[in-house]
PDB file of C-alpha atoms in Angstrom:
ATOM      1  CA  MET A 918      16.291   9.012 -28.356  1.00  0.00           C
ATOM      2  CA  LYS A 919      12.621   9.530 -27.558  1.00  0.00           C
ATOM      3  CA  TYR A 920      12.251   5.889 -26.354  1.00  0.00           C
ATOM      4  CA  SER A 921      15.366   6.254 -24.212  1.00  0.00           C
ATOM      5  CA  ASN A 922      13.995   9.393 -22.577  1.00  0.00           C
ATOM      6  CA  MET A 923      10.689   7.658 -21.866  1.00  0.00           C
ATOM      7  CA  SER A 924      12.484   4.685 -20.264  1.00  0.00           C
ATOM      8  CA  LYS A 925      14.565   7.029 -18.159  1.00  0.00           C
ATOM      9  CA  SER A 926      11.461   8.967 -17.138  1.00  0.00           C
ATOM     10  CA  GLY A 927       9.653   5.737 -16.160  1.00  0.00           C
ATOM     11  CA  LYS A 928      12.606   4.626 -14.070  1.00  0.00           C
ATOM     12  CA  GLU A 929      12.774   7.993 -12.317  1.00  0.00           C
ATOM     13  CA  THR A 930       9.022   7.871 -11.610  1.00  0.00           C
ATOM     14  CA  LYS A 931       9.367   4.390 -10.102  1.00  0.00           C
ATOM     15  CA  GLU A 932      12.252   5.540  -7.910  1.00  0.00           C
ATOM     16  CA  MET A 933      10.250   8.565  -6.783  1.00  0.00           C
ATOM     17  CA  LYS A 934       7.319   6.371  -5.785  1.00  0.00           C
ATOM     18  CA  GLU A 935       9.586   4.013  -3.851  1.00  0.00           C
ATOM     19  CA  ASP A 936      11.148   7.002  -2.135  1.00  0.00           C
ATOM     20  CA  GLU A 937       7.690   8.282  -1.170  1.00  0.00           C
ATOM     21  CA  ARG A 938       6.797   4.925   0.380  1.00  0.00           C
ATOM     22  CA  ASN A 939      10.079   4.702   2.280  1.00  0.00           C
ATOM     23  CA  ARG A 940       9.469   8.118   3.834  1.00  0.00           C
ATOM     24  CA  ALA A 941       5.931   7.253   4.986  1.00  0.00           C
ATOM     25  CA  ASN A 942       5.435   7.201   8.748  1.00  0.00           C
ATOM     26  CA  ASN A 943       3.792   3.773   8.678  1.00  0.00           C
ATOM     27  CA  GLN A 944       6.279   2.088   6.351  1.00  0.00           C
ATOM     28  CA  ILE A 945       8.019  -0.002   9.037  1.00  0.00           C
ATOM     29  CA  LEU A 946       4.729  -1.151  10.566  1.00  0.00           C
ATOM     30  CA  VAL A 947       3.235  -2.050   7.155  1.00  0.00           C
ATOM     31  CA  LYS A 948       6.350  -3.978   6.188  1.00  0.00           C
ATOM     32  CA  PHE A 949       6.251  -5.969   9.428  1.00  0.00           C
ATOM     33  CA  ILE A 950       2.517  -6.776   9.130  1.00  0.00           C
ATOM     34  CA  PHE A 951       2.703  -8.106   5.600  1.00  0.00           C
ATOM     35  CA  GLU A 952       6.072  -9.846   5.703  1.00  0.00           C
ATOM     36  CA  ASN A 953       5.217 -11.656   8.959  1.00  0.00           C
ATOM     37  CA  ARG A 954       1.764 -12.723   7.719  1.00  0.00           C
ATOM     38  CA  VAL A 955      -0.072 -10.884  10.475  1.00  0.00           C
ATOM     39  CA  LEU A 956      -3.101 -10.484   8.194  1.00  0.00           C
ATOM     40  CA  ASP A 957      -3.300 -14.269   7.770  1.00  0.00           C
ATOM     41  CA  HIS A 958      -3.459 -14.755  11.520  1.00  0.00           C
ATOM     42  CA  LEU A 959      -6.005 -11.992  12.033  1.00  0.00           C
ATOM     43  CA  VAL A 960      -8.305 -13.423   9.355  1.00  0.00           C
ATOM     44  CA  PHE A 961      -7.982 -16.841  10.985  1.00  0.00           C
ATOM     45  CA  LEU A 962      -8.853 -15.504  14.442  1.00  0.00           C
ATOM     46  CA  ALA A 963     -11.736 -13.300  13.261  1.00  0.00           C
ATOM     47  CA  LEU A 964     -13.416 -16.135  11.355  1.00  0.00           C
ATOM     48  CA  ARG A 965     -12.911 -18.622  14.194  1.00  0.00           C
ATOM     49  CA  HIS A 966     -14.372 -16.129  16.665  1.00  0.00           C
ATOM     50  CA  HIS A 967     -17.395 -15.599  14.410  1.00  0.00           C
ATOM     51  CA  THR A 968     -18.138 -19.317  14.124  1.00  0.00           C
ATOM     52  CA  GLN A 969     -17.541 -20.102  17.788  1.00  0.00           C
ATOM     53  CA  SER A 970     -19.681 -17.176  18.962  1.00  0.00           C
ATOM     54  CA  ARG A 971     -22.517 -18.332  16.721  1.00  0.00           C
ATOM     55  CA  LYS A 972     -22.307 -21.800  18.279  1.00  0.00           C
ATOM     56  CA  TYR A 973     -22.566 -20.340  21.771  1.00  0.00           C
ATOM     57  CA  LEU A 974     -25.451 -18.124  20.646  1.00  0.00           C
ATOM     58  CA  MET A 975     -27.429 -21.087  19.323  1.00  0.00           C
ATOM     59  CA  LYS A 976     -26.763 -23.264  22.365  1.00  0.00           C
ATOM     60  CA  LYS A 977     -29.180 -23.215  25.276  1.00  0.00           C
ATOM     61  CA  ASN A 978     -28.311 -23.471  28.970  1.00  0.00           C
ATOM     62  CA  THR A 979     -24.667 -22.574  28.352  1.00  0.00           C
ATOM     63  CA  LYS A 980     -22.485 -20.722  30.834  1.00  0.00           C
ATOM     64  CA  VAL A 981     -21.054 -18.559  28.039  1.00  0.00           C
ATOM     65  CA  GLU A 982     -23.585 -15.902  27.095  1.00  0.00           C
ATOM     66  CA  ARG A 983     -23.497 -14.457  23.585  1.00  0.00           C
ATOM     67  CA  ASN A 984     -25.667 -12.070  21.610  1.00  0.00           C
ATOM     68  CA  TYR A 985     -25.720 -11.208  17.912  1.00  0.00           C
ATOM     69  CA  ASP A 986     -23.293  -8.296  18.302  1.00  0.00           C
ATOM     70  CA  ASP A 987     -20.737 -10.666  19.854  1.00  0.00           C
ATOM     71  CA  THR A 988     -20.749 -12.822  16.729  1.00  0.00           C
ATOM     72  CA  MET A 989     -19.963  -9.818  14.515  1.00  0.00           C
ATOM     73  CA  ARG A 990     -17.520  -7.814  16.658  1.00  0.00           C
ATOM     74  CA  ALA A 991     -14.295  -9.425  15.417  1.00  0.00           C
ATOM     75  CA  LEU A 992     -15.512  -9.370  11.808  1.00  0.00           C
ATOM     76  CA  LYS A 993     -16.248  -5.649  11.986  1.00  0.00           C
ATOM     77  CA  GLY A 994     -12.821  -4.954  13.432  1.00  0.00           C
ATOM     78  CA  MET A 995     -11.151  -7.018  10.716  1.00  0.00           C
ATOM     79  CA  LEU A 996     -13.119  -5.215   8.026  1.00  0.00           C
ATOM     80  CA  GLU A 997     -11.906  -1.840   9.319  1.00  0.00           C
ATOM     81  CA  ILE A 998      -8.315  -3.062   8.968  1.00  0.00           C
ATOM     82  CA  PHE A 999      -8.981  -4.111   5.386  1.00  0.00           C
ATOM     83  CA  LYS A1000     -10.611  -0.756   4.623  1.00  0.00           C
ATOM     84  CA  SER A1001      -7.425   0.997   5.762  1.00  0.00           C
ATOM     85  CA  VAL A1002      -5.379  -1.177   3.414  1.00  0.00           C
ATOM     86  CA  ILE A1003      -7.825  -0.635   0.537  1.00  0.00           C
ATOM     87  CA  PHE A1004      -7.450   3.133   0.943  1.00  0.00           C
ATOM     88  CA  ASP A1005      -3.708   2.677   0.332  1.00  0.00           C
ATOM     89  CA  MET A1006      -4.442   0.980  -2.995  1.00  0.00           C
ATOM     90  CA  GLU A1007      -5.426   4.323  -4.538  1.00  0.00           C
ATOM     91  CA  SER A1008      -1.813   5.082  -5.404  1.00  0.00           C
ATOM     92  CA  TYR A1009       1.520   3.341  -5.901  1.00  0.00           C
ATOM     93  CA  GLU A1010       3.112   5.897  -3.578  1.00  0.00           C
ATOM     94  CA  HIS A1011       1.289   4.461  -0.568  1.00  0.00           C
ATOM     95  CA  SER A1012       2.944   1.987   1.804  1.00  0.00           C
ATOM     96  CA  CYS A1013       0.628  -1.003   1.206  1.00  0.00           C
ATOM     97  CA  ALA A1014       0.844  -0.922  -2.604  1.00  0.00           C
ATOM     98  CA  PRO A1015       3.764  -3.417  -2.952  1.00  0.00           C
ATOM     99  CA  TYR A1016       1.792  -5.946  -0.902  1.00  0.00           C
ATOM    100  CA  VAL A1017      -1.351  -5.989  -3.047  1.00  0.00           C
ATOM    101  CA  GLN A1018      -1.095  -9.753  -3.664  1.00  0.00           C
ATOM    102  CA  ILE A1019      -1.016 -10.588   0.054  1.00  0.00           C
ATOM    103  CA  PHE A1020      -3.865  -8.171   0.699  1.00  0.00           C
ATOM    104  CA  LEU A1021      -6.099  -9.608  -2.043  1.00  0.00           C
ATOM    105  CA  GLU A1022      -5.514 -13.217  -1.020  1.00  0.00           C
ATOM    106  CA  ASN A1023      -6.464 -12.443   2.566  1.00  0.00           C
ATOM    107  CA  PHE A1024      -9.423 -10.257   1.657  1.00  0.00           C
ATOM    108  CA  VAL A1025     -10.877 -12.967  -0.590  1.00  0.00           C
ATOM    109  CA  LYS A1026     -10.330 -15.552   2.172  1.00  0.00           C
ATOM    110  CA  PHE A1027     -12.106 -13.259   4.610  1.00  0.00           C
ATOM    111  CA  PHE A1028     -15.010 -12.629   2.238  1.00  0.00           C
ATOM    112  CA  ILE A1029     -15.706 -16.319   1.579  1.00  0.00           C
ATOM    113  CA  GLY A1030     -14.899 -17.519   5.093  1.00  0.00           C
ATOM    114  CA  GLU A1031     -11.721 -19.526   4.428  1.00  0.00           C
ATOM    115  CA  GLU A1032      -9.479 -19.375   7.479  1.00  0.00           C
ATOM    116  CA  TYR A1033      -6.306 -20.899   6.021  1.00  0.00           C
ATOM    117  CA  LYS A1034      -6.070 -21.243   2.241  1.00  0.00           C
ATOM    118  CA  LEU A1035      -8.310 -20.733  -0.742  1.00  0.00           C
ATOM    119  CA  ALA A1036      -9.736 -23.958  -2.109  1.00  0.00           C
ATOM    120  CA  SER A1037      -8.149 -23.140  -5.465  1.00  0.00           C
ATOM    121  CA  ASP A1038      -4.713 -23.003  -3.811  1.00  0.00           C
ATOM    122  CA  VAL A1039      -5.274 -26.397  -2.221  1.00  0.00           C
ATOM    123  CA  ALA A1040      -6.402 -27.832  -5.544  1.00  0.00           C
ATOM    124  CA  ASP A1041      -3.233 -26.494  -7.182  1.00  0.00           C
ATOM    125  CA  LEU A1042      -1.244 -28.853  -4.974  1.00  0.00           C
ATOM    126  CA  GLN A1043      -2.293 -31.624  -7.325  1.00  0.00           C
ATOM    127  CA  SER A1044       0.240 -30.289  -9.825  1.00  0.00           C
ATOM    128  CA  GLU A1045       2.951 -31.189  -7.316  1.00  0.00           C
ATOM    129  CA  ASN A1046       1.550 -34.709  -7.004  1.00  0.00           C
ATOM    130  CA  GLU A1047       1.682 -36.205 -10.487  1.00  0.00           C
ATOM    131  CA  ASP A1048       0.674 -39.667  -9.274  1.00  0.00           C
ATOM    132  CA  LEU A1049      -2.438 -38.325  -7.558  1.00  0.00           C
ATOM    133  CA  VAL A1050      -5.619 -39.177  -9.472  1.00  0.00           C
ATOM    134  CA  ILE A1051      -8.827 -37.565  -8.213  1.00  0.00           C
ATOM    135  CA  VAL A1052     -11.997 -39.162  -9.568  1.00  0.00           C
ATOM    136  CA  HIS A1053     -14.700 -38.868  -6.897  1.00  0.00           C
ATOM    137  CA  ASN A1054     -13.057 -36.137  -4.769  1.00  0.00           C
ATOM    138  CA  ARG A1055     -13.085 -38.273  -1.635  1.00  0.00           C
ATOM    139  CA  TYR A1056     -10.747 -38.216   1.317  1.00  0.00           C
ATOM    140  CA  GLN A1057      -9.120 -41.553   0.481  1.00  0.00           C
ATOM    141  CA  GLU A1058      -7.953 -40.155  -2.852  1.00  0.00           C
ATOM    142  CA  TYR A1059      -5.964 -37.393  -1.117  1.00  0.00           C
ATOM    143  CA  LYS A1060      -4.226 -39.601   1.466  1.00  0.00           C
ATOM    144  CA  ASN A1061      -1.148 -40.140  -0.728  1.00  0.00           C
ATOM    145  CA  MET A1062      -0.389 -36.472  -1.264  1.00  0.00           C
ATOM    146  CA  LYS A1063       3.301 -35.650  -1.033  1.00  0.00           C
ATOM    147  CA  VAL A1064       2.477 -32.222   0.445  1.00  0.00           C
ATOM    148  CA  ASP A1065       1.250 -32.584   4.024  1.00  0.00           C
ATOM    149  CA  LEU A1066      -1.146 -29.753   4.827  1.00  0.00           C
ATOM    150  CA  SER A1067      -1.327 -30.753   8.468  1.00  0.00           C
ATOM    151  CA  SER A1068       2.387 -30.446   9.238  1.00  0.00           C
ATOM    152  CA  TYR A1069       2.483 -26.692   9.892  1.00  0.00           C
ATOM    153  CA  PHE A1070       0.213 -23.706  10.346  1.00  0.00           C
ATOM    154  CA  PHE A1071       1.411 -20.600   8.498  1.00  0.00           C
ATOM    155  CA  LEU A1072       5.179 -20.902   8.693  1.00  0.00           C
ATOM    156  CA  ASP A1073       7.283 -23.770   7.403  1.00  0.00           C
ATOM    157  CA  ARG A1074       8.852 -24.593  10.735  1.00  0.00           C
ATOM    158  CA  ALA A1075      11.175 -27.381  11.715  1.00  0.00           C
ATOM    159  CA  PRO A1076       9.486 -29.807  14.167  1.00  0.00           C
ATOM    160  CA  GLU A1077      11.502 -28.516  17.114  1.00  0.00           C
ATOM    161  CA  ASP A1078      10.415 -24.903  16.413  1.00  0.00           C
ATOM    162  CA  ARG A1079       6.665 -25.508  16.345  1.00  0.00           C
ATOM    163  CA  ASP A1080       4.624 -23.817  19.048  1.00  0.00           C
ATOM    164  CA  GLU A1081       1.362 -24.928  20.660  1.00  0.00           C
ATOM    165  CA  ALA A1082      -0.726 -23.452  17.840  1.00  0.00           C
ATOM    166  CA  ASP A1083       1.238 -25.431  15.249  1.00  0.00           C
ATOM    167  CA  GLU A1084       0.826 -28.631  17.223  1.00  0.00           C
ATOM    168  CA  ALA A1085      -2.913 -28.063  17.648  1.00  0.00           C
ATOM    169  CA  TRP A1086      -3.200 -27.460  13.900  1.00  0.00           C
ATOM    170  CA  ARG A1087      -1.232 -30.619  13.086  1.00  0.00           C
ATOM    171  CA  GLU A1088      -3.336 -32.721  15.424  1.00  0.00           C
ATOM    172  CA  LYS A1089      -6.642 -31.437  14.049  1.00  0.00           C
ATOM    173  CA  PHE A1090      -5.823 -31.996  10.388  1.00  0.00           C
ATOM    174  CA  SER A1091      -3.605 -35.065  10.616  1.00  0.00           C
ATOM    175  CA  SER A1092      -6.529 -37.393   9.941  1.00  0.00           C
ATOM    176  CA  ARG A1093      -8.659 -35.154   7.713  1.00  0.00           C
ATOM    177  CA  PRO A1094      -7.133 -32.618   5.257  1.00  0.00           C
ATOM    178  CA  TYR A1095      -8.143 -28.982   5.377  1.00  0.00           C
ATOM    179  CA  ILE A1096      -9.769 -29.238   1.956  1.00  0.00           C
ATOM    180  CA  PHE A1097     -12.585 -31.293   3.526  1.00  0.00           C
ATOM    181  CA  THR A1098     -13.416 -28.842   6.308  1.00  0.00           C
ATOM    182  CA  GLU A1099     -16.346 -26.424   6.251  1.00  0.00           C
ATOM    183  CA  SER A1100     -15.759 -22.733   5.686  1.00  0.00           C
ATOM    184  CA  HIS A1101     -16.866 -20.000   8.078  1.00  0.00           C
ATOM    185  CA  TRP A1102     -19.097 -18.333   5.480  1.00  0.00           C
ATOM    186  CA  THR A1103     -22.453 -17.052   6.722  1.00  0.00           C
ATOM    187  CA  SER A1104     -25.041 -14.699   5.302  1.00  0.00           C
ATOM    188  CA  ASP A1105     -24.082 -12.197   8.021  1.00  0.00           C
ATOM    189  CA  LEU A1106     -20.454 -12.285   6.872  1.00  0.00           C
ATOM    190  CA  ASN A1107     -21.549 -11.771   3.272  1.00  0.00           C
ATOM    191  CA  LEU A1108     -23.809  -8.819   4.146  1.00  0.00           C
ATOM    192  CA  LEU A1109     -21.026  -7.184   6.147  1.00  0.00           C
ATOM    193  CA  VAL A1110     -18.085  -7.648   3.783  1.00  0.00           C
ATOM    194  CA  GLY A1111     -19.870  -7.870   0.417  1.00  0.00           C
ATOM    195  CA  PRO A1112     -20.293  -4.124  -0.236  1.00  0.00           C
ATOM    196  CA  THR A1113     -16.622  -3.385   0.483  1.00  0.00           C
ATOM    197  CA  TYR A1114     -15.526  -6.323  -1.664  1.00  0.00           C
ATOM    198  CA  LYS A1115     -17.609  -5.047  -4.584  1.00  0.00           C
ATOM    199  CA  ASP A1116     -16.254  -1.529  -4.131  1.00  0.00           C
ATOM    200  CA  CYS A1117     -12.617  -2.555  -4.502  1.00  0.00           C
ATOM    201  CA  VAL A1118     -12.691  -5.742  -6.591  1.00  0.00           C
ATOM    202  CA  SER A1119     -15.960  -4.966  -8.423  1.00  0.00           C
ATOM    203  CA  GLU A1120     -18.722  -7.395  -9.333  1.00  0.00           C
ATOM    204  CA  SER A1121     -16.899  -8.355 -12.526  1.00  0.00           C
ATOM    205  CA  GLY A1122     -13.766  -9.233 -10.549  1.00  0.00           C
ATOM    206  CA  VAL A1123     -11.410  -7.009 -12.553  1.00  0.00           C
ATOM    207  CA  GLY A1124     -10.842  -4.357  -9.895  1.00  0.00           C
ATOM    208  CA  ALA A1125     -12.423  -0.948  -9.443  1.00  0.00           C
ATOM    209  CA  HIS A1126     -10.884   1.950 -11.379  1.00  0.00           C
ATOM    210  CA  VAL A1127     -10.574   4.036  -8.215  1.00  0.00           C
ATOM    211  CA  TYR A1128      -8.032   1.511  -6.907  1.00  0.00           C
ATOM    212  CA  PRO A1129      -5.518   1.237  -9.767  1.00  0.00           C
ATOM    213  CA  VAL A1130      -3.077  -0.863  -7.737  1.00  0.00           C
ATOM    214  CA  ILE A1131      -5.712  -3.605  -7.333  1.00  0.00           C
ATOM    215  CA  GLN A1132      -6.934  -3.270 -10.909  1.00  0.00           C
ATOM    216  CA  ASP A1133      -3.419  -3.447 -12.384  1.00  0.00           C
ATOM    217  CA  TYR A1134      -2.518  -6.485 -10.309  1.00  0.00           C
ATOM    218  CA  ILE A1135      -5.644  -8.434 -11.321  1.00  0.00           C
ATOM    219  CA  LYS A1136      -5.065  -7.529 -14.975  1.00  0.00           C
ATOM    220  CA  PHE A1137      -1.430  -8.631 -14.803  1.00  0.00           C
ATOM    221  CA  GLU A1138      -2.290 -11.941 -13.144  1.00  0.00           C
ATOM    222  CA  SER A1139      -5.063 -12.772 -15.608  1.00  0.00           C
ATOM    223  CA  GLU A1140      -2.952 -11.912 -18.652  1.00  0.00           C
ATOM    224  CA  ASN A1141       0.407 -13.377 -17.652  1.00  0.00           C
ATOM    225  CA  ASN A1142       0.153 -15.993 -14.918  1.00  0.00           C
ATOM    226  CA  ARG A1143      -2.902 -18.057 -15.735  1.00  0.00           C
ATOM    227  CA  GLN A1144      -3.637 -20.484 -18.531  1.00  0.00           C
ATOM    228  CA  PHE A1145      -7.294 -20.466 -19.453  1.00  0.00           C
ATOM    229  CA  ASP A1146      -7.488 -23.785 -21.303  1.00  0.00           C
ATOM    230  CA  PHE A1147     -10.896 -24.589 -19.832  1.00  0.00           C
ATOM    231  CA  ASP A1148     -12.808 -27.068 -21.997  1.00  0.00           C
ATOM    232  CA  MET A1149     -16.515 -26.541 -21.369  1.00  0.00           C
ATOM    233  CA  GLU A1150     -17.696 -29.672 -23.219  1.00  0.00           C
ATOM    234  CA  ASN A1151     -15.326 -31.971 -21.304  1.00  0.00           C
ATOM    235  CA  ARG A1152     -16.351 -30.321 -18.040  1.00  0.00           C
ATOM    236  CA  ILE A1153     -20.043 -30.904 -18.776  1.00  0.00           C
ATOM    237  CA  ARG A1154     -19.402 -34.570 -19.609  1.00  0.00           C
ATOM    238  CA  PHE A1155     -17.339 -34.992 -16.434  1.00  0.00           C
ATOM    239  CA  MET A1156     -20.087 -33.515 -14.233  1.00  0.00           C
ATOM    240  CA  ASN A1157     -22.785 -35.594 -15.923  1.00  0.00           C
ATOM    241  CA  ASN A1158     -20.780 -38.782 -15.396  1.00  0.00           C
ATOM    242  CA  LYS A1159     -20.130 -37.871 -11.779  1.00  0.00           C
ATOM    243  CA  ALA A1160     -23.827 -37.213 -11.176  1.00  0.00           C
ATOM    244  CA  SER A1161     -24.847 -40.553 -12.668  1.00  0.00           C
ATOM    245  CA  SER A1162     -22.114 -42.685 -11.045  1.00  0.00           C
TER     246      SER A1162
END
């Protein structure tokens, strides 16, 4: 009887929290932003703007004038958006809480300067390509991948539905996969975003206690969805052989 009452109480609490989120004034906007991958696009644009502005800044005799503030403007704006989302991670009643996975993936991408996917996500594609054998991690070894990273940008569109951005993406990465491109990471990006990243994810990477939604998600992922069968000795031998080959 006691267990039944606890289960009922937990269910009622969950329903109350969902009801709180549904009544929030920003619920419709939050739902649209996350479900239509607006954050992905904003991270992409902010990082591209940062890199391109730095190129103009370092060039001499160019018609496009840039100063240091120009290289950081889009990054600062993007960081303010992330701070607003982080504030919502203080409670499960807040509108952004159900989208913690999408938020974390984009915030990590932003922090390390990856405009499209995390390198770990790209590497995971090898599990979908059983015949793919990577020895020296060179471009030629990835050419036979069954998953074509260059075929679409963020949405899995049919060829006739692709817009100009999708076509530009396909053209750029058709001859060289994304995994071989440079990131947008700079020391300026790290100095700007680093403190906020540490505040919410923490230096240990387990999530700060003041943001239980983030902390609970990281704990759940690490305990249930990852297999830590890392063999240190084999890894050391592999790296030594690679260095001497």
